[in-house]
Amino acid sequence: MSTVLSRPRVGSAVGVRPVVPGSTWVGLLCLVVVVSLCGSGFVTGRYARPVPLHADTVALGAGGRVVEVPGEAGDLLVPGTRVLAGVPDSARLAAGQRAWLAAGTVPVVPELGGSTLVRDALLDLAVLSRTDGVPVAGWSGPWRYVWPRDSALVAAAFARTGHVADAERVLTFLDRVQPASGVFQARYLPDASGVPDDRGVQLDGTGWALWASAQVAAAVPPADRAAFWRRHRGLVDRSSDAILRLLQTPSGLPPVSADYWEVAERRLTLATAALLRAGLEASCTLYTDRDPARAARTCAAAVRLGDTITARFGPDGYPRHLGGPRDSVDLGVGFLLPPFAARTDPGARAAWAGAP
């Protein structure tokens, strides 16, 4: 079956393999690329006709402005950077990018051989974050916005590669735009001034915010964690309370919501349920040693939701929708596996391994 990347954004097309315990970096960084490229679905030809992949990249041009560069014009860049060659300050900009990379780490992924994919992905994310300090999904007009799910993955990638300040700016942005309800809109203007349209709320954003918070917190030096907690406690509290409210249903599952496909849904998707569970597990971790009472509530809720997902989605092979066919397994089942889930259901792992 062919992969359809039906929502063109800046990035690279990569093959995606099932995540295994020894390949956490591969899974995380590939998911950054996949979710950025596939906002409306990682789908097969059964659901949509193939469309060409928008393969432009981003770079810094004159004055450090972000520009698009055609994918086939890589020779226009300073080697090893995302800087246009030949502009007046290209040497200074290239030196800045090299210094930024050197301040963190570029993970070595043996499975990729000598590929520069990881380095290039990090530079893409840094350039896409340059203008407003937070990552937009792409530089083309329709995607020059901040999606909570995309930005959460970018925050995790930054935190895990030693760029903690860049990661924390994402959390600060999410804190600014999050309403008192704790439930995020689908996407936001990068200056945090509002939303670009009426797509409405998408419940998975709240789980993403908590998961990202835990990812960044784990990368903060121990001496700085108390201050980190004070800065971001509001985001954690509002998000945790929101998920607990969303699960006050007869089934113990959240309401129906659009997920990363960004289409109207009539049935609950596994991705939404799985990411709210991931958020609760992250909340449990964040509250431990800080607020034991809240930790107890979110830990227990994470277990209950995990058990309910297993009971309701598991018998059908973890399909995309509750009660859906076995052959509809999609990327959503991956959110039941590390690095998103602490507990892994063997059935979910088998469903992921057997998916197209």
Coordinates of C-alpha atoms in Angstrom, one line a residue:
M1 CA 0.0 0.0 0.0
S2 CA 1.2 3.5 -0.8
T3 CA 1.6 6.2 1.8
V4 CA -0.3 9.3 1.1
L5 CA 1.0 12.5 2.7
S6 CA -2.1 14.5 2.1
R7 CA -1.3 17.7 3.9
P8 CA 1.8 19.4 2.4
R9 CA 4.2 20.9 4.8
V10 CA 7.9 21.6 4.8
G11 CA 9.9 18.5 5.6
S12 CA 11.3 15.3 4.2
A13 CA 9.5 12.1 3.3
V14 CA 10.9 9.2 5.4
G15 CA 10.1 5.5 5.8
V16 CA 8.5 4.7 9.2
R17 CA 9.2 1.4 10.9
P18 CA 7.5 0.1 14.0
V19 CA 9.0 1.5 17.2
V20 CA 11.0 -1.0 19.2
P21 CA 12.6 -0.5 22.6
G22 CA 16.1 0.1 21.3
S23 CA 14.9 2.6 18.7
T24 CA 13.3 5.3 20.9
W25 CA 15.1 8.1 19.0
V26 CA 14.1 6.7 15.7
G27 CA 10.5 6.6 16.8
L28 CA 10.4 10.1 18.3
L29 CA 12.1 11.9 15.5
C30 CA 10.2 10.0 12.8
L31 CA 7.0 10.9 14.5
V32 CA 8.0 14.5 14.5
V33 CA 8.4 14.3 10.7
V34 CA 5.3 12.2 10.1
V35 CA 2.9 14.2 12.2
S36 CA 4.2 17.4 10.7
L37 CA 3.7 16.1 7.2
C38 CA 0.5 14.2 7.8
G39 CA -1.9 16.5 9.6
S40 CA -4.9 15.1 7.9
G41 CA -3.9 11.5 7.9
F42 CA -1.3 8.8 7.4
V43 CA -3.6 7.0 5.0
T44 CA -3.5 4.4 2.3
G45 CA -4.9 4.6 -1.2
R46 CA -8.1 3.0 0.1
Y47 CA -9.1 6.3 1.7
A48 CA -7.6 9.0 -0.7
R49 CA -5.9 9.3 -4.0
P50 CA -2.1 9.9 -3.8
V51 CA -1.0 13.6 -4.0
P52 CA 2.5 14.9 -4.7
L53 CA 4.6 15.6 -1.6
H54 CA 5.5 19.3 -1.1
A55 CA 9.2 18.8 -0.7
D56 CA 10.4 22.4 -0.2
T57 CA 12.6 23.1 2.8
V58 CA 13.2 26.2 5.0
A59 CA 16.3 28.3 5.3
L60 CA 17.6 31.6 6.6
G61 CA 18.1 34.2 3.9
A62 CA 19.3 37.8 4.0
G63 CA 18.9 39.4 7.4
G64 CA 18.1 36.1 8.9
R65 CA 14.6 36.0 7.4
V66 CA 13.0 32.6 6.9
V67 CA 12.6 31.6 3.3
E68 CA 11.4 28.5 1.4
V69 CA 13.9 26.7 -0.9
P70 CA 12.7 24.2 -3.5
G71 CA 13.5 20.6 -2.5
E72 CA 15.6 20.0 -5.5
A73 CA 17.7 23.1 -4.9
G74 CA 19.8 21.9 -2.0
D75 CA 22.9 23.2 -3.6
L76 CA 21.6 26.7 -2.8
L77 CA 22.4 26.1 0.9
V78 CA 25.6 26.4 2.9
P79 CA 26.6 22.7 3.4
G80 CA 25.4 21.3 6.7
T81 CA 23.1 24.2 7.4
R82 CA 19.7 25.6 6.6
V83 CA 21.2 28.9 5.4
L84 CA 21.1 30.3 1.8
A85 CA 24.6 30.5 0.3
G86 CA 25.7 33.8 -1.1
V87 CA 23.7 36.2 1.0
P88 CA 25.6 39.0 2.7
D89 CA 25.6 37.4 6.2
S90 CA 25.5 33.7 5.3
A91 CA 28.7 33.0 7.1
R92 CA 27.5 34.5 10.3
L93 CA 24.1 32.7 10.1
A94 CA 25.8 29.4 9.3
A95 CA 28.1 29.7 12.2
G96 CA 25.1 30.4 14.4
Q97 CA 23.4 27.2 13.3
R98 CA 26.5 25.1 13.8
A99 CA 26.9 26.6 17.3
W100 CA 23.3 25.8 18.1
L101 CA 23.8 22.2 17.0
A102 CA 27.0 22.0 19.0
A103 CA 25.3 23.2 22.2
G104 CA 23.2 20.1 22.2
T105 CA 23.5 16.6 20.6
V106 CA 22.7 15.1 17.3
P107 CA 21.5 11.6 18.0
V108 CA 23.4 8.9 16.1
V109 CA 20.9 6.4 14.6
P110 CA 22.7 3.3 13.2
E111 CA 19.7 2.3 11.2
L112 CA 20.0 5.5 9.1
G113 CA 23.6 4.8 8.1
G114 CA 25.3 8.0 7.0
S115 CA 22.1 9.9 6.5
T116 CA 21.9 13.6 7.6
L117 CA 18.2 13.2 8.3
V118 CA 18.4 13.8 12.1
R119 CA 20.6 16.8 11.8
D120 CA 18.5 18.3 9.0
A121 CA 15.3 17.7 11.0
L122 CA 16.7 19.5 14.0
L123 CA 17.7 22.5 11.8
D124 CA 14.3 22.5 10.1
L125 CA 12.6 22.7 13.5
A126 CA 15.0 25.5 14.7
V127 CA 14.3 27.5 11.6
L128 CA 10.5 27.0 11.8
S129 CA 10.7 28.3 15.4
R130 CA 12.9 31.3 14.6
T131 CA 10.4 34.1 13.9
D132 CA 8.1 33.8 17.0
G133 CA 10.1 31.4 19.2
V134 CA 7.7 28.5 18.7
P135 CA 7.5 26.1 15.8
V136 CA 5.0 26.7 13.0
A137 CA 4.0 23.6 11.1
G138 CA 5.4 24.9 7.8
W139 CA 6.4 28.1 6.2
S140 CA 3.7 28.0 3.4
G141 CA 0.8 30.2 4.3
P142 CA -1.8 27.6 5.1
W143 CA 0.5 25.9 7.7
R144 CA 2.2 28.9 9.3
Y145 CA 0.4 28.2 12.5
V146 CA 1.1 26.4 15.8
W147 CA -0.6 23.1 16.3
P148 CA -0.4 21.8 19.9
R149 CA 0.4 18.2 18.8
D150 CA 3.1 19.3 16.4
S151 CA 4.7 21.7 19.0
A152 CA 4.6 19.0 21.7
L153 CA 6.7 16.7 19.5
V154 CA 9.1 19.5 18.7
A155 CA 9.4 20.4 22.4
A156 CA 10.3 16.7 23.1
A157 CA 12.8 16.6 20.3
F158 CA 14.5 19.9 21.5
A159 CA 14.5 18.6 25.1
R160 CA 16.0 15.3 24.3
T161 CA 18.7 16.8 22.2
G162 CA 19.9 19.3 24.8
H163 CA 18.0 22.5 23.7
V164 CA 16.0 22.8 26.8
A165 CA 15.4 26.6 26.6
D166 CA 13.9 26.1 23.1
A167 CA 11.7 23.3 24.4
E168 CA 10.5 25.4 27.3
R169 CA 9.4 28.2 25.1
V170 CA 6.9 25.8 23.6
L171 CA 5.4 25.1 27.0
T172 CA 5.2 28.8 27.7
F173 CA 3.3 29.3 24.5
L174 CA 0.9 26.5 25.3
D175 CA 0.4 28.1 28.7
R176 CA -0.4 31.5 27.2
V177 CA -3.0 30.2 24.7
Q178 CA -4.7 27.5 26.9
P179 CA -8.1 28.7 28.2
A180 CA -9.4 28.1 31.7
S181 CA -11.2 24.9 30.4
G182 CA -7.8 23.4 29.7
V183 CA -8.9 22.2 26.2
F184 CA -7.0 23.5 23.2
Q185 CA -8.2 24.8 19.9
A186 CA -6.9 23.0 16.8
R187 CA -4.2 25.6 16.1
Y188 CA -3.1 29.0 17.0
L189 CA -1.5 32.1 15.5
P190 CA 2.3 32.0 16.3
D191 CA 2.2 35.3 18.1
A192 CA -0.4 33.8 20.6
S193 CA -3.0 36.4 19.6
G194 CA -5.7 33.9 18.8
V195 CA -6.8 31.3 16.3
P196 CA -6.9 31.5 12.5
D197 CA -10.3 29.9 12.0
D198 CA -13.2 28.1 13.6
R199 CA -11.9 24.5 13.5
G200 CA -12.8 24.3 17.1
V201 CA -11.3 22.2 19.9
Q202 CA -9.4 19.0 19.5
L203 CA -9.1 17.1 22.7
D204 CA -5.8 15.4 22.1
G205 CA -4.0 18.7 22.5
T206 CA -4.5 18.5 26.2
G207 CA -2.8 15.2 26.4
W208 CA 0.0 16.4 24.1
A209 CA 0.6 19.4 26.4
L210 CA 1.1 17.2 29.5
W211 CA 3.2 14.7 27.7
A212 CA 5.5 17.4 26.4
S213 CA 5.7 19.0 29.9
A214 CA 7.0 15.7 31.3
Q215 CA 9.4 15.3 28.4
V216 CA 10.9 18.7 29.0
A217 CA 10.9 18.4 32.8
A218 CA 12.9 15.2 32.5
A219 CA 15.6 17.2 30.6
V220 CA 15.8 20.1 33.1
P221 CA 18.8 19.9 35.4
P222 CA 17.8 18.8 38.9
A223 CA 18.8 22.1 40.5
D224 CA 16.4 23.9 38.2
R225 CA 13.3 21.7 38.5
A226 CA 11.6 23.5 41.3
A227 CA 11.7 26.7 39.3
F228 CA 10.5 24.9 36.2
W229 CA 7.6 23.5 38.2
R230 CA 6.6 27.0 39.4
R231 CA 6.7 28.3 35.8
H232 CA 4.6 25.6 34.3
R233 CA 2.3 24.3 37.1
G234 CA -0.7 26.2 35.7
L235 CA -0.4 24.3 32.4
V236 CA -0.2 21.0 34.2
D237 CA -3.1 21.7 36.6
R238 CA -5.5 23.0 33.9
S239 CA -4.6 20.1 31.5
S240 CA -4.9 17.4 34.2
D241 CA -8.2 18.7 35.5
A242 CA -9.5 19.0 31.9
I243 CA -8.8 15.3 31.2
L244 CA -10.3 14.2 34.5
R245 CA -13.5 16.1 33.5
L246 CA -13.6 14.7 30.0
L247 CA -13.5 11.1 31.4
Q248 CA -16.6 11.6 33.6
T249 CA -18.7 9.7 31.1
P250 CA -20.7 6.4 31.5
S251 CA -18.1 4.6 29.4
G252 CA -15.1 6.1 31.0
L253 CA -13.9 7.1 27.6
P254 CA -13.6 10.7 26.3
P255 CA -16.1 12.4 24.0
V256 CA -15.7 12.2 20.2
S257 CA -13.2 14.7 18.8
A258 CA -11.2 15.3 15.7
D259 CA -7.6 14.0 16.1
Y260 CA -4.5 14.4 13.9
W261 CA -6.5 13.6 10.8
E262 CA -8.4 16.8 11.4
V263 CA -11.6 15.7 10.0
A264 CA -15.1 15.6 11.6
E265 CA -15.6 12.4 13.5
R266 CA -18.7 10.6 14.5
R267 CA -17.0 7.9 16.6
L268 CA -14.2 8.1 19.2
T269 CA -10.8 7.6 17.7
L270 CA -8.1 5.5 19.4
A271 CA -5.6 8.4 18.9
T272 CA -7.7 10.7 21.1
A273 CA -8.2 8.2 23.9
A274 CA -4.5 7.1 23.8
L275 CA -3.2 10.6 24.0
L276 CA -5.4 11.5 26.9
R277 CA -4.0 8.4 28.6
A278 CA -0.5 9.5 27.8
G279 CA -1.3 12.9 29.3
L280 CA -2.5 11.3 32.5
E281 CA 0.6 9.2 32.8
A282 CA 2.7 12.3 32.3
S283 CA 0.7 14.1 34.9
C284 CA 1.2 11.3 37.3
T285 CA 4.9 11.6 36.8
L286 CA 4.9 15.4 37.1
Y287 CA 2.9 15.4 40.3
T288 CA 4.9 12.7 42.1
D289 CA 6.9 14.3 44.9
R290 CA 5.2 17.6 44.2
D291 CA 1.6 17.0 44.9
P292 CA 0.9 13.5 46.2
A293 CA -2.9 13.9 46.3
R294 CA -3.1 15.0 42.6
A295 CA -0.6 12.3 41.7
A296 CA -2.8 9.7 43.2
R297 CA -5.8 10.9 41.2
T298 CA -4.1 11.1 37.9
C299 CA -2.2 7.9 38.3
A300 CA -5.4 6.0 39.1
A301 CA -7.2 7.7 36.2
A302 CA -4.4 6.7 33.8
V303 CA -4.7 3.1 34.8
R304 CA -8.5 3.1 34.5
L305 CA -8.4 4.7 31.0
G306 CA -5.7 2.3 29.9
D307 CA -7.8 -0.7 31.0
T308 CA -10.8 0.7 29.3
I309 CA -9.0 1.3 26.0
T310 CA -7.7 -2.3 26.2
A311 CA -11.2 -3.6 26.9
R312 CA -13.0 -1.6 24.3
F313 CA -10.4 -1.3 21.4
G314 CA -8.4 -4.4 22.0
P315 CA -10.9 -7.1 21.0
D316 CA -11.1 -5.5 17.5
G317 CA -7.3 -5.2 17.1
Y318 CA -7.0 -1.5 18.1
P319 CA -8.8 0.0 15.0
R320 CA -8.8 3.7 14.3
H321 CA -12.4 4.1 15.5
L322 CA -14.1 2.4 18.4
G323 CA -15.8 -0.6 17.0
G324 CA -14.0 -0.2 13.7
P325 CA -12.6 -3.0 11.4
R326 CA -9.3 -4.6 12.1
D327 CA -7.8 -3.4 8.9
S328 CA -8.3 0.2 9.9
V329 CA -5.4 0.4 12.3
D330 CA -3.5 3.7 11.8
L331 CA -0.8 5.8 13.5
G332 CA -3.1 6.2 16.6
V333 CA -2.1 2.8 17.9
G334 CA 1.5 4.1 18.2
F335 CA 0.4 6.4 21.0
L336 CA -0.2 3.4 23.1
L337 CA 3.6 2.6 22.9
P338 CA 6.7 4.2 24.2
P339 CA 7.7 7.0 24.3
F340 CA 4.0 8.0 24.8
A341 CA 2.9 5.2 27.2
A342 CA 4.5 3.8 30.3
R343 CA 2.5 0.6 30.2
T344 CA 2.5 -1.3 26.9
D345 CA -0.3 -3.7 26.0
P346 CA 1.2 -6.6 24.0
G347 CA -1.9 -6.5 21.8
A348 CA -1.3 -2.8 20.9
R349 CA 2.3 -3.6 20.0
A350 CA 1.3 -6.4 17.8
A351 CA -1.3 -4.2 16.1
W352 CA 1.4 -1.5 15.5
A353 CA 3.8 -4.1 14.1
G354 CA 1.2 -5.5 11.7
A355 CA -0.1 -2.2 10.4
P356 CA 0.7 -1.0 6.8

